Amino acid sequence: MPLTLEQLEEIQADALADDVPIDLPRMRLWDRDKAVTFFEGGGVLPPSPLLVALYSAGLTPSQGRSLLGRVLAAARAAGVEDSLVLDHHTSHPACKTFDEYIAA
C-alpha cells in the first residue's frame, strides 16, 4: 500500500529530519521501513546489493541467461533490485582474455 504524504511527514518528524525533503512521487511507493531508514539516514539510503552472476563456459549467452533466469527472479523477489550477468569472455569480440572482458 502506498505511503501517504501524512505518513511520510510523520516518519520525517519522528526521525527529526525536517531538513530532509519529501519526494512524494518517488517515496509513496516505498514501504515504511525504507522511509524510516531514509529519514534516519539524513536523506540517504544505503546502497542496494548488486547480484553479479556468471554461467558455465560452453554456453551461449542466451543459454546462460536462460539458465540463470530462476536465480535472477528469486533475487528480485528477495529485494535485490540490481543484477548483472557476465557472459563468457569469448562472446565479446573485442576481448581475447577474461581480464580484457572484465576491464571492458
PDB file of N, CA and C in Angstrom:
ATOM      1  N   MET A   1       0.849  -1.175   0.000  1.00  0.00           N
ATOM      2  CA  MET A   1       0.000   0.000   0.000  1.00  0.00           C
ATOM      3  C   MET A   1       0.897   1.241   0.000  1.00  0.00           C
ATOM      4  N   PRO A   2       0.647   2.173  -0.904  1.00  0.00           N
ATOM      5  CA  PRO A   2       1.474   3.377  -0.982  1.00  0.00           C
ATOM      6  C   PRO A   2       1.408   4.207   0.303  1.00  0.00           C
ATOM      7  N   LEU A   3       2.521   4.867   0.593  1.00  0.00           N
ATOM      8  CA  LEU A   3       2.561   5.777   1.735  1.00  0.00           C
ATOM      9  C   LEU A   3       1.909   7.098   1.346  1.00  0.00           C
ATOM     10  N   THR A   4       1.209   7.685   2.270  1.00  0.00           N
ATOM     11  CA  THR A   4       0.592   8.994   2.040  1.00  0.00           C
ATOM     12  C   THR A   4       1.566  10.082   2.466  1.00  0.00           C
ATOM     13  N   LEU A   5       1.270  11.300   2.054  1.00  0.00           N
ATOM     14  CA  LEU A   5       2.088  12.439   2.473  1.00  0.00           C
ATOM     15  C   LEU A   5       2.063  12.554   3.993  1.00  0.00           C
ATOM     16  N   GLU A   6       0.915  12.333   4.586  1.00  0.00           N
ATOM     17  CA  GLU A   6       0.794  12.430   6.040  1.00  0.00           C
ATOM     18  C   GLU A   6       1.673  11.384   6.743  1.00  0.00           C
ATOM     19  N   GLN A   7       1.701  10.172   6.218  1.00  0.00           N
ATOM     20  CA  GLN A   7       2.544   9.129   6.810  1.00  0.00           C
ATOM     21  C   GLN A   7       4.023   9.486   6.680  1.00  0.00           C
ATOM     22  N   LEU A   8       4.409   9.990   5.521  1.00  0.00           N
ATOM     23  CA  LEU A   8       5.806  10.384   5.318  1.00  0.00           C
ATOM     24  C   LEU A   8       6.193  11.538   6.237  1.00  0.00           C
ATOM     25  N   GLU A   9       5.284  12.498   6.409  1.00  0.00           N
ATOM     26  CA  GLU A   9       5.566  13.622   7.316  1.00  0.00           C
ATOM     27  C   GLU A   9       5.702  13.139   8.759  1.00  0.00           C
ATOM     28  N   GLU A  10       4.909  12.155   9.143  1.00  0.00           N
ATOM     29  CA  GLU A  10       5.008  11.598  10.491  1.00  0.00           C
ATOM     30  C   GLU A  10       6.350  10.890  10.686  1.00  0.00           C
ATOM     31  N   ILE A  11       6.756  10.098   9.708  1.00  0.00           N
ATOM     32  CA  ILE A  11       8.050   9.404   9.786  1.00  0.00           C
ATOM     33  C   ILE A  11       9.181  10.423   9.820  1.00  0.00           C
ATOM     34  N   GLN A  12       9.076  11.451   8.997  1.00  0.00           N
ATOM     35  CA  GLN A  12      10.074  12.523   8.946  1.00  0.00           C
ATOM     36  C   GLN A  12      10.186  13.209  10.304  1.00  0.00           C
ATOM     37  N   ALA A  13       9.057  13.519  10.929  1.00  0.00           N
ATOM     38  CA  ALA A  13       9.057  14.188  12.234  1.00  0.00           C
ATOM     39  C   ALA A  13       9.627  13.272  13.308  1.00  0.00           C
ATOM     40  N   ASP A  14       9.262  11.988  13.293  1.00  0.00           N
ATOM     41  CA  ASP A  14       9.787  11.041  14.276  1.00  0.00           C
ATOM     42  C   ASP A  14      11.304  10.911  14.191  1.00  0.00           C
ATOM     43  N   ALA A  15      11.837  11.066  12.985  1.00  0.00           N
ATOM     44  CA  ALA A  15      13.283  10.951  12.784  1.00  0.00           C
ATOM     45  C   ALA A  15      13.991  12.288  12.979  1.00  0.00           C
ATOM     46  N   LEU A  16      13.225  13.330  13.345  1.00  0.00           N
ATOM     47  CA  LEU A  16      13.787  14.680  13.495  1.00  0.00           C
ATOM     48  C   LEU A  16      14.535  15.097  12.230  1.00  0.00           C
ATOM     49  N   ALA A  17      13.898  14.846  11.103  1.00  0.00           N
ATOM     50  CA  ALA A  17      14.543  15.076   9.809  1.00  0.00           C
ATOM     51  C   ALA A  17      13.795  16.125   8.997  1.00  0.00           C
ATOM     52  N   ASP A  18      13.425  17.215   9.639  1.00  0.00           N
ATOM     53  CA  ASP A  18      12.681  18.267   8.934  1.00  0.00           C
ATOM     54  C   ASP A  18      13.477  18.875   7.784  1.00  0.00           C
ATOM     55  N   ASP A  19      14.800  18.716   7.815  1.00  0.00           N
ATOM     56  CA  ASP A  19      15.644  19.264   6.760  1.00  0.00           C
ATOM     57  C   ASP A  19      15.733  18.344   5.534  1.00  0.00           C
ATOM     58  N   VAL A  20      15.157  17.147   5.645  1.00  0.00           N
ATOM     59  CA  VAL A  20      15.180  16.195   4.536  1.00  0.00           C
ATOM     60  C   VAL A  20      13.879  16.328   3.754  1.00  0.00           C
ATOM     61  N   PRO A  21      13.961  16.702   2.479  1.00  0.00           N
ATOM     62  CA  PRO A  21      12.734  16.912   1.706  1.00  0.00           C
ATOM     63  C   PRO A  21      12.010  15.604   1.395  1.00  0.00           C
ATOM     64  N   ILE A  22      10.709  15.726   1.238  1.00  0.00           N
ATOM     65  CA  ILE A  22       9.867  14.589   0.847  1.00  0.00           C
ATOM     66  C   ILE A  22       9.614  14.683  -0.654  1.00  0.00           C
ATOM     67  N   ASP A  23       9.952  13.609  -1.356  1.00  0.00           N
ATOM     68  CA  ASP A  23       9.697  13.496  -2.793  1.00  0.00           C
ATOM     69  C   ASP A  23       8.545  12.505  -2.954  1.00  0.00           C
ATOM     70  N   LEU A  24       7.327  13.013  -2.843  1.00  0.00           N
ATOM     71  CA  LEU A  24       6.148  12.153  -2.779  1.00  0.00           C
ATOM     72  C   LEU A  24       6.007  11.185  -3.963  1.00  0.00           C
ATOM     73  N   PRO A  25       6.186  11.623  -5.216  1.00  0.00           N
ATOM     74  CA  PRO A  25       6.012  10.661  -6.313  1.00  0.00           C
ATOM     75  C   PRO A  25       6.924   9.439  -6.197  1.00  0.00           C
ATOM     76  N   ARG A  26       8.123   9.639  -5.695  1.00  0.00           N
ATOM     77  CA  ARG A  26       9.072   8.525  -5.551  1.00  0.00           C
ATOM     78  C   ARG A  26       8.849   7.779  -4.245  1.00  0.00           C
ATOM     79  N   MET A  27       8.691   8.511  -3.162  1.00  0.00           N
ATOM     80  CA  MET A  27       8.677   7.913  -1.825  1.00  0.00           C
ATOM     81  C   MET A  27       7.346   7.250  -1.486  1.00  0.00           C
ATOM     82  N   ARG A  28       6.301   7.606  -2.155  1.00  0.00           N
ATOM     83  CA  ARG A  28       4.997   6.998  -1.828  1.00  0.00           C
ATOM     84  C   ARG A  28       4.977   5.514  -2.154  1.00  0.00           C
ATOM     85  N   LEU A  29       5.891   5.069  -3.020  1.00  0.00           N
ATOM     86  CA  LEU A  29       5.959   3.668  -3.405  1.00  0.00           C
ATOM     87  C   LEU A  29       6.811   2.827  -2.445  1.00  0.00           C
ATOM     88  N   TRP A  30       7.490   3.490  -1.504  1.00  0.00           N
ATOM     89  CA  TRP A  30       8.330   2.785  -0.534  1.00  0.00           C
ATOM     90  C   TRP A  30       7.463   2.160   0.545  1.00  0.00           C
ATOM     91  N   ASP A  31       8.049   1.191   1.258  1.00  0.00           N
ATOM     92  CA  ASP A  31       7.388   0.709   2.467  1.00  0.00           C
ATOM     93  C   ASP A  31       7.865   1.568   3.639  1.00  0.00           C
ATOM     94  N   ARG A  32       7.214   1.402   4.768  1.00  0.00           N
ATOM     95  CA  ARG A  32       7.515   2.230   5.937  1.00  0.00           C
ATOM     96  C   ARG A  32       8.975   2.088   6.378  1.00  0.00           C
ATOM     97  N   ASP A  33       9.493   0.855   6.369  1.00  0.00           N
ATOM     98  CA  ASP A  33      10.876   0.631   6.809  1.00  0.00           C
ATOM     99  C   ASP A  33      11.878   1.397   5.951  1.00  0.00           C
ATOM    100  N   LYS A  34      11.655   1.415   4.648  1.00  0.00           N
ATOM    101  CA  LYS A  34      12.568   2.138   3.760  1.00  0.00           C
ATOM    102  C   LYS A  34      12.507   3.639   4.028  1.00  0.00           C
ATOM    103  N   ALA A  35      11.310   4.160   4.273  1.00  0.00           N
ATOM    104  CA  ALA A  35      11.175   5.586   4.575  1.00  0.00           C
ATOM    105  C   ALA A  35      11.857   5.935   5.891  1.00  0.00           C
ATOM    106  N   VAL A  36      11.688   5.076   6.897  1.00  0.00           N
ATOM    107  CA  VAL A  36      12.354   5.309   8.187  1.00  0.00           C
ATOM    108  C   VAL A  36      13.865   5.330   7.997  1.00  0.00           C
ATOM    109  N   THR A  37      14.393   4.354   7.270  1.00  0.00           N
ATOM    110  CA  THR A  37      15.837   4.289   7.014  1.00  0.00           C
ATOM    111  C   THR A  37      16.314   5.543   6.301  1.00  0.00           C
ATOM    112  N   PHE A  38      15.538   6.012   5.334  1.00  0.00           N
ATOM    113  CA  PHE A  38      15.890   7.210   4.575  1.00  0.00           C
ATOM    114  C   PHE A  38      15.964   8.435   5.476  1.00  0.00           C
ATOM    115  N   PHE A  39      14.928   8.662   6.252  1.00  0.00           N
ATOM    116  CA  PHE A  39      14.915   9.857   7.104  1.00  0.00           C
ATOM    117  C   PHE A  39      15.932   9.758   8.234  1.00  0.00           C
ATOM    118  N   GLU A  40      16.081   8.593   8.832  1.00  0.00           N
ATOM    119  CA  GLU A  40      17.069   8.433   9.904  1.00  0.00           C
ATOM    120  C   GLU A  40      18.491   8.534   9.366  1.00  0.00           C
ATOM    121  N   GLY A  41      18.667   8.262   8.080  1.00  0.00           N
ATOM    122  CA  GLY A  41      19.981   8.361   7.458  1.00  0.00           C
ATOM    123  C   GLY A  41      20.274   9.737   6.894  1.00  0.00           C
ATOM    124  N   GLY A  42      19.452  10.716   7.229  1.00  0.00           N
ATOM    125  CA  GLY A  42      19.694  12.072   6.773  1.00  0.00           C
ATOM    126  C   GLY A  42      19.393  12.282   5.301  1.00  0.00           C
ATOM    127  N   GLY A  43      18.519  11.456   4.752  1.00  0.00           N
ATOM    128  CA  GLY A  43      18.145  11.619   3.351  1.00  0.00           C
ATOM    129  C   GLY A  43      18.948  10.741   2.411  1.00  0.00           C
ATOM    130  N   VAL A  44      19.620   9.748   2.980  1.00  0.00           N
ATOM    131  CA  VAL A  44      20.441   8.848   2.169  1.00  0.00           C
ATOM    132  C   VAL A  44      20.042   7.413   2.475  1.00  0.00           C
ATOM    133  N   LEU A  45      19.872   6.629   1.430  1.00  0.00           N
ATOM    134  CA  LEU A  45      19.613   5.202   1.602  1.00  0.00           C
ATOM    135  C   LEU A  45      20.929   4.445   1.443  1.00  0.00           C
ATOM    136  N   PRO A  46      21.096   3.378   2.194  1.00  0.00           N
ATOM    137  CA  PRO A  46      22.301   2.569   1.987  1.00  0.00           C
ATOM    138  C   PRO A  46      22.276   1.977   0.580  1.00  0.00           C
ATOM    139  N   PRO A  47      23.446   1.733   0.019  1.00  0.00           N
ATOM    140  CA  PRO A  47      23.452   1.170  -1.332  1.00  0.00           C
ATOM    141  C   PRO A  47      22.778  -0.196  -1.356  1.00  0.00           C
ATOM    142  N   SER A  48      22.047  -0.449  -2.411  1.00  0.00           N
ATOM    143  CA  SER A  48      21.395  -1.749  -2.537  1.00  0.00           C
ATOM    144  C   SER A  48      22.408  -2.752  -3.085  1.00  0.00           C
ATOM    145  N   PRO A  49      22.220  -4.018  -2.753  1.00  0.00           N
ATOM    146  CA  PRO A  49      23.170  -5.023  -3.239  1.00  0.00           C
ATOM    147  C   PRO A  49      23.062  -5.219  -4.742  1.00  0.00           C
ATOM    148  N   LEU A  50      24.138  -5.659  -5.325  1.00  0.00           N
ATOM    149  CA  LEU A  50      24.198  -5.971  -6.744  1.00  0.00           C
ATOM    150  C   LEU A  50      24.550  -7.442  -6.876  1.00  0.00           C
ATOM    151  N   LEU A  51      23.713  -8.181  -7.559  1.00  0.00           N
ATOM    152  CA  LEU A  51      23.983  -9.587  -7.835  1.00  0.00           C
ATOM    153  C   LEU A  51      24.735  -9.673  -9.150  1.00  0.00           C
ATOM    154  N   VAL A  52      25.944 -10.236  -9.093  1.00  0.00           N
ATOM    155  CA  VAL A  52      26.732 -10.473 -10.297  1.00  0.00           C
ATOM    156  C   VAL A  52      26.742 -11.974 -10.527  1.00  0.00           C
ATOM    157  N   ALA A  53      26.278 -12.394 -11.708  1.00  0.00           N
ATOM    158  CA  ALA A  53      26.150 -13.817 -11.998  1.00  0.00           C
ATOM    159  C   ALA A  53      26.970 -14.187 -13.229  1.00  0.00           C
ATOM    160  N   LEU A  54      27.566 -15.350 -13.153  1.00  0.00           N
ATOM    161  CA  LEU A  54      28.307 -15.935 -14.272  1.00  0.00           C
ATOM    162  C   LEU A  54      27.755 -17.325 -14.521  1.00  0.00           C
ATOM    163  N   TYR A  55      27.735 -17.752 -15.742  1.00  0.00           N
ATOM    164  CA  TYR A  55      27.301 -19.107 -16.057  1.00  0.00           C
ATOM    165  C   TYR A  55      28.490 -19.884 -16.607  1.00  0.00           C
ATOM    166  N   SER A  56      28.332 -21.167 -16.727  1.00  0.00           N
ATOM    167  CA  SER A  56      29.421 -22.047 -17.151  1.00  0.00           C
ATOM    168  C   SER A  56      29.881 -21.752 -18.573  1.00  0.00           C
ATOM    169  N   ALA A  57      31.162 -21.963 -18.795  1.00  0.00           N
ATOM    170  CA  ALA A  57      31.706 -21.847 -20.141  1.00  0.00           C
ATOM    171  C   ALA A  57      31.059 -22.922 -21.013  1.00  0.00           C
ATOM    172  N   GLY A  58      31.003 -22.662 -22.287  1.00  0.00           N
ATOM    173  CA  GLY A  58      30.423 -23.623 -23.206  1.00  0.00           C
ATOM    174  C   GLY A  58      28.980 -23.327 -23.539  1.00  0.00           C
ATOM    175  N   LEU A  59      28.376 -22.377 -22.841  1.00  0.00           N
ATOM    176  CA  LEU A  59      27.000 -21.991 -23.131  1.00  0.00           C
ATOM    177  C   LEU A  59      27.005 -20.698 -23.930  1.00  0.00           C
ATOM    178  N   THR A  60      26.019 -20.547 -24.778  1.00  0.00           N
ATOM    179  CA  THR A  60      25.848 -19.274 -25.472  1.00  0.00           C
ATOM    180  C   THR A  60      25.266 -18.267 -24.476  1.00  0.00           C
ATOM    181  N   PRO A  61      25.372 -16.978 -24.777  1.00  0.00           N
ATOM    182  CA  PRO A  61      24.759 -16.003 -23.879  1.00  0.00           C
ATOM    183  C   PRO A  61      23.272 -16.258 -23.620  1.00  0.00           C
ATOM    184  N   SER A  62      22.515 -16.623 -24.654  1.00  0.00           N
ATOM    185  CA  SER A  62      21.088 -16.862 -24.430  1.00  0.00           C
ATOM    186  C   SER A  62      20.860 -18.110 -23.578  1.00  0.00           C
ATOM    187  N   GLN A  63      21.673 -19.150 -23.754  1.00  0.00           N
ATOM    188  CA  GLN A  63      21.551 -20.342 -22.916  1.00  0.00           C
ATOM    189  C   GLN A  63      21.909 -20.021 -21.464  1.00  0.00           C
ATOM    190  N   GLY A  64      22.995 -19.279 -21.284  1.00  0.00           N
ATOM    191  CA  GLY A  64      23.427 -18.940 -19.928  1.00  0.00           C
ATOM    192  C   GLY A  64      22.419 -18.068 -19.197  1.00  0.00           C
ATOM    193  N   ARG A  65      21.888 -17.084 -19.886  1.00  0.00           N
ATOM    194  CA  ARG A  65      20.900 -16.200 -19.266  1.00  0.00           C
ATOM    195  C   ARG A  65      19.612 -16.962 -18.951  1.00  0.00           C
ATOM    196  N   SER A  66      19.249 -17.887 -19.836  1.00  0.00           N
ATOM    197  CA  SER A  66      18.074 -18.716 -19.576  1.00  0.00           C
ATOM    198  C   SER A  66      18.297 -19.580 -18.331  1.00  0.00           C
ATOM    199  N   LEU A  67      19.493 -20.140 -18.218  1.00  0.00           N
ATOM    200  CA  LEU A  67      19.830 -20.974 -17.072  1.00  0.00           C
ATOM    201  C   LEU A  67      19.760 -20.180 -15.763  1.00  0.00           C
ATOM    202  N   LEU A  68      20.130 -18.916 -15.815  1.00  0.00           N
ATOM    203  CA  LEU A  68      20.146 -18.069 -14.615  1.00  0.00           C
ATOM    204  C   LEU A  68      18.803 -17.393 -14.340  1.00  0.00           C
ATOM    205  N   GLY A  69      17.829 -17.564 -15.211  1.00  0.00           N
ATOM    206  CA  GLY A  69      16.551 -16.867 -15.077  1.00  0.00           C
ATOM    207  C   GLY A  69      15.888 -17.046 -13.730  1.00  0.00           C
ATOM    208  N   ARG A  70      15.829 -18.268 -13.232  1.00  0.00           N
ATOM    209  CA  ARG A  70      15.169 -18.521 -11.944  1.00  0.00           C
ATOM    210  C   ARG A  70      15.950 -17.897 -10.789  1.00  0.00           C
ATOM    211  N   VAL A  71      17.272 -17.902 -10.883  1.00  0.00           N
ATOM    212  CA  VAL A  71      18.100 -17.294  -9.835  1.00  0.00           C
ATOM    213  C   VAL A  71      17.851 -15.786  -9.793  1.00  0.00           C
ATOM    214  N   LEU A  72      17.848 -15.159 -10.964  1.00  0.00           N
ATOM    215  CA  LEU A  72      17.616 -13.710 -11.028  1.00  0.00           C
ATOM    216  C   LEU A  72      16.221 -13.344 -10.543  1.00  0.00           C
ATOM    217  N   ALA A  73      15.222 -14.161 -10.898  1.00  0.00           N
ATOM    218  CA  ALA A  73      13.853 -13.908 -10.447  1.00  0.00           C
ATOM    219  C   ALA A  73      13.741 -14.048  -8.933  1.00  0.00           C
ATOM    220  N   ALA A  74      14.398 -15.043  -8.366  1.00  0.00           N
ATOM    221  CA  ALA A  74      14.371 -15.229  -6.910  1.00  0.00           C
ATOM    222  C   ALA A  74      15.065 -14.064  -6.210  1.00  0.00           C
ATOM    223  N   ALA A  75      16.151 -13.581  -6.784  1.00  0.00           N
ATOM    224  CA  ALA A  75      16.852 -12.439  -6.195  1.00  0.00           C
ATOM    225  C   ALA A  75      15.962 -11.201  -6.213  1.00  0.00           C
ATOM    226  N   ARG A  76      15.273 -10.954  -7.332  1.00  0.00           N
ATOM    227  CA  ARG A  76      14.345  -9.811  -7.407  1.00  0.00           C
ATOM    228  C   ARG A  76      13.244  -9.942  -6.366  1.00  0.00           C
ATOM    229  N   ALA A  77      12.705 -11.150  -6.227  1.00  0.00           N
ATOM    230  CA  ALA A  77      11.640 -11.374  -5.249  1.00  0.00           C
ATOM    231  C   ALA A  77      12.132 -11.157  -3.831  1.00  0.00           C
ATOM    232  N   ALA A  78      13.423 -11.364  -3.597  1.00  0.00           N
ATOM    233  CA  ALA A  78      14.012 -11.162  -2.266  1.00  0.00           C
ATOM    234  C   ALA A  78      14.442  -9.722  -2.039  1.00  0.00           C
ATOM    235  N   GLY A  79      14.245  -8.860  -3.035  1.00  0.00           N
ATOM    236  CA  GLY A  79      14.555  -7.444  -2.857  1.00  0.00           C
ATOM    237  C   GLY A  79      15.843  -6.977  -3.497  1.00  0.00           C
ATOM    238  N   VAL A  80      16.546  -7.845  -4.194  1.00  0.00           N
ATOM    239  CA  VAL A  80      17.758  -7.428  -4.902  1.00  0.00           C
ATOM    240  C   VAL A  80      17.318  -6.793  -6.214  1.00  0.00           C
ATOM    241  N   GLU A  81      17.460  -5.481  -6.285  1.00  0.00           N
ATOM    242  CA  GLU A  81      16.916  -4.749  -7.429  1.00  0.00           C
ATOM    243  C   GLU A  81      17.841  -4.741  -8.636  1.00  0.00           C
ATOM    244  N   ASP A  82      19.137  -4.868  -8.406  1.00  0.00           N
ATOM    245  CA  ASP A  82      20.096  -4.752  -9.497  1.00  0.00           C
ATOM    246  C   ASP A  82      20.853  -6.058  -9.687  1.00  0.00           C
ATOM    247  N   SER A  83      20.994  -6.452 -10.943  1.00  0.00           N
ATOM    248  CA  SER A  83      21.770  -7.647 -11.252  1.00  0.00           C
ATOM    249  C   SER A  83      22.549  -7.425 -12.542  1.00  0.00           C
ATOM    250  N   LEU A  84      23.620  -8.174 -12.669  1.00  0.00           N
ATOM    251  CA  LEU A  84      24.470  -8.095 -13.849  1.00  0.00           C
ATOM    252  C   LEU A  84      24.886  -9.517 -14.195  1.00  0.00           C
ATOM    253  N   VAL A  85      24.613  -9.924 -15.421  1.00  0.00           N
ATOM    254  CA  VAL A  85      25.056 -11.241 -15.892  1.00  0.00           C
ATOM    255  C   VAL A  85      26.264 -11.024 -16.786  1.00  0.00           C
ATOM    256  N   LEU A  86      27.355 -11.656 -16.419  1.00  0.00           N
ATOM    257  CA  LEU A  86      28.566 -11.578 -17.232  1.00  0.00           C
ATOM    258  C   LEU A  86      28.594 -12.788 -18.159  1.00  0.00           C
ATOM    259  N   ASP A  87      28.574 -12.517 -19.447  1.00  0.00           N
ATOM    260  CA  ASP A  87      28.681 -13.590 -20.420  1.00  0.00           C
ATOM    261  C   ASP A  87      30.125 -14.089 -20.439  1.00  0.00           C
ATOM    262  N   HIS A  88      30.348 -15.212 -21.073  1.00  0.00           N
ATOM    263  CA  HIS A  88      31.705 -15.725 -21.209  1.00  0.00           C
ATOM    264  C   HIS A  88      32.501 -14.753 -22.064  1.00  0.00           C
ATOM    265  N   HIS A  89      33.756 -14.559 -21.729  1.00  0.00           N
ATOM    266  CA  HIS A  89      34.543 -13.532 -22.416  1.00  0.00           C
ATOM    267  C   HIS A  89      34.666 -13.782 -23.917  1.00  0.00           C
ATOM    268  N   THR A  90      34.517 -15.003 -24.339  1.00  0.00           N
ATOM    269  CA  THR A  90      34.627 -15.282 -25.772  1.00  0.00           C
ATOM    270  C   THR A  90      33.428 -14.754 -26.562  1.00  0.00           C
ATOM    271  N   SER A  91      32.358 -14.371 -25.868  1.00  0.00           N
ATOM    272  CA  SER A  91      31.187 -13.826 -26.572  1.00  0.00           C
ATOM    273  C   SER A  91      31.366 -12.356 -26.933  1.00  0.00           C
ATOM    274  N   HIS A  92      32.398 -11.734 -26.393  1.00  0.00           N
ATOM    275  CA  HIS A  92      32.671 -10.326 -26.685  1.00  0.00           C
ATOM    276  C   HIS A  92      33.793 -10.277 -27.715  1.00  0.00           C
ATOM    277  N   PRO A  93      33.516  -9.777 -28.919  1.00  0.00           N
ATOM    278  CA  PRO A  93      34.501  -9.872 -30.000  1.00  0.00           C
ATOM    279  C   PRO A  93      35.806  -9.122 -29.741  1.00  0.00           C
ATOM    280  N   ALA A  94      35.781  -8.100 -28.904  1.00  0.00           N
ATOM    281  CA  ALA A  94      36.992  -7.312 -28.681  1.00  0.00           C
ATOM    282  C   ALA A  94      37.887  -7.883 -27.589  1.00  0.00           C
ATOM    283  N   CYS A  95      37.453  -8.952 -26.936  1.00  0.00           N
ATOM    284  CA  CYS A  95      38.193  -9.473 -25.787  1.00  0.00           C
ATOM    285  C   CYS A  95      38.749 -10.865 -26.089  1.00  0.00           C
ATOM    286  N   LYS A  96      40.046 -10.987 -25.849  1.00  0.00           N
ATOM    287  CA  LYS A  96      40.672 -12.291 -26.053  1.00  0.00           C
ATOM    288  C   LYS A  96      40.839 -13.039 -24.736  1.00  0.00           C
ATOM    289  N   THR A  97      40.880 -12.314 -23.619  1.00  0.00           N
ATOM    290  CA  THR A  97      41.052 -12.942 -22.307  1.00  0.00           C
ATOM    291  C   THR A  97      39.955 -12.470 -21.364  1.00  0.00           C
ATOM    292  N   PHE A  98      39.783 -13.210 -20.266  1.00  0.00           N
ATOM    293  CA  PHE A  98      38.795 -12.826 -19.268  1.00  0.00           C
ATOM    294  C   PHE A  98      39.141 -11.471 -18.649  1.00  0.00           C
ATOM    295  N   ASP A  99      40.423 -11.205 -18.415  1.00  0.00           N
ATOM    296  CA  ASP A  99      40.836  -9.915 -17.852  1.00  0.00           C
ATOM    297  C   ASP A  99      40.455  -8.752 -18.774  1.00  0.00           C
ATOM    298  N   GLU A 100      40.605  -8.950 -20.083  1.00  0.00           N
ATOM    299  CA  GLU A 100      40.179  -7.903 -21.022  1.00  0.00           C
ATOM    300  C   GLU A 100      38.671  -7.698 -20.965  1.00  0.00           C
ATOM    301  N   TYR A 101      37.933  -8.786 -20.798  1.00  0.00           N
ATOM    302  CA  TYR A 101      36.468  -8.702 -20.717  1.00  0.00           C
ATOM    303  C   TYR A 101      36.023  -7.919 -19.493  1.00  0.00           C
ATOM    304  N   ILE A 102      36.615  -8.222 -18.348  1.00  0.00           N
ATOM    305  CA  ILE A 102      36.271  -7.525 -17.108  1.00  0.00           C
ATOM    306  C   ILE A 102      36.620  -6.041 -17.207  1.00  0.00           C
ATOM    307  N   ALA A 103      37.738  -5.730 -17.846  1.00  0.00           N
ATOM    308  CA  ALA A 103      38.164  -4.337 -17.982  1.00  0.00           C
ATOM    309  C   ALA A 103      37.293  -3.566 -18.968  1.00  0.00           C
ATOM    310  N   ALA A 104      36.657  -4.263 -19.892  1.00  0.00           N
ATOM    311  CA  ALA A 104      35.838  -3.601 -20.915  1.00  0.00           C
ATOM    312  C   ALA A 104      34.585  -3.128 -20.309  1.00  0.00           C
TER     313      ALA A 104
END
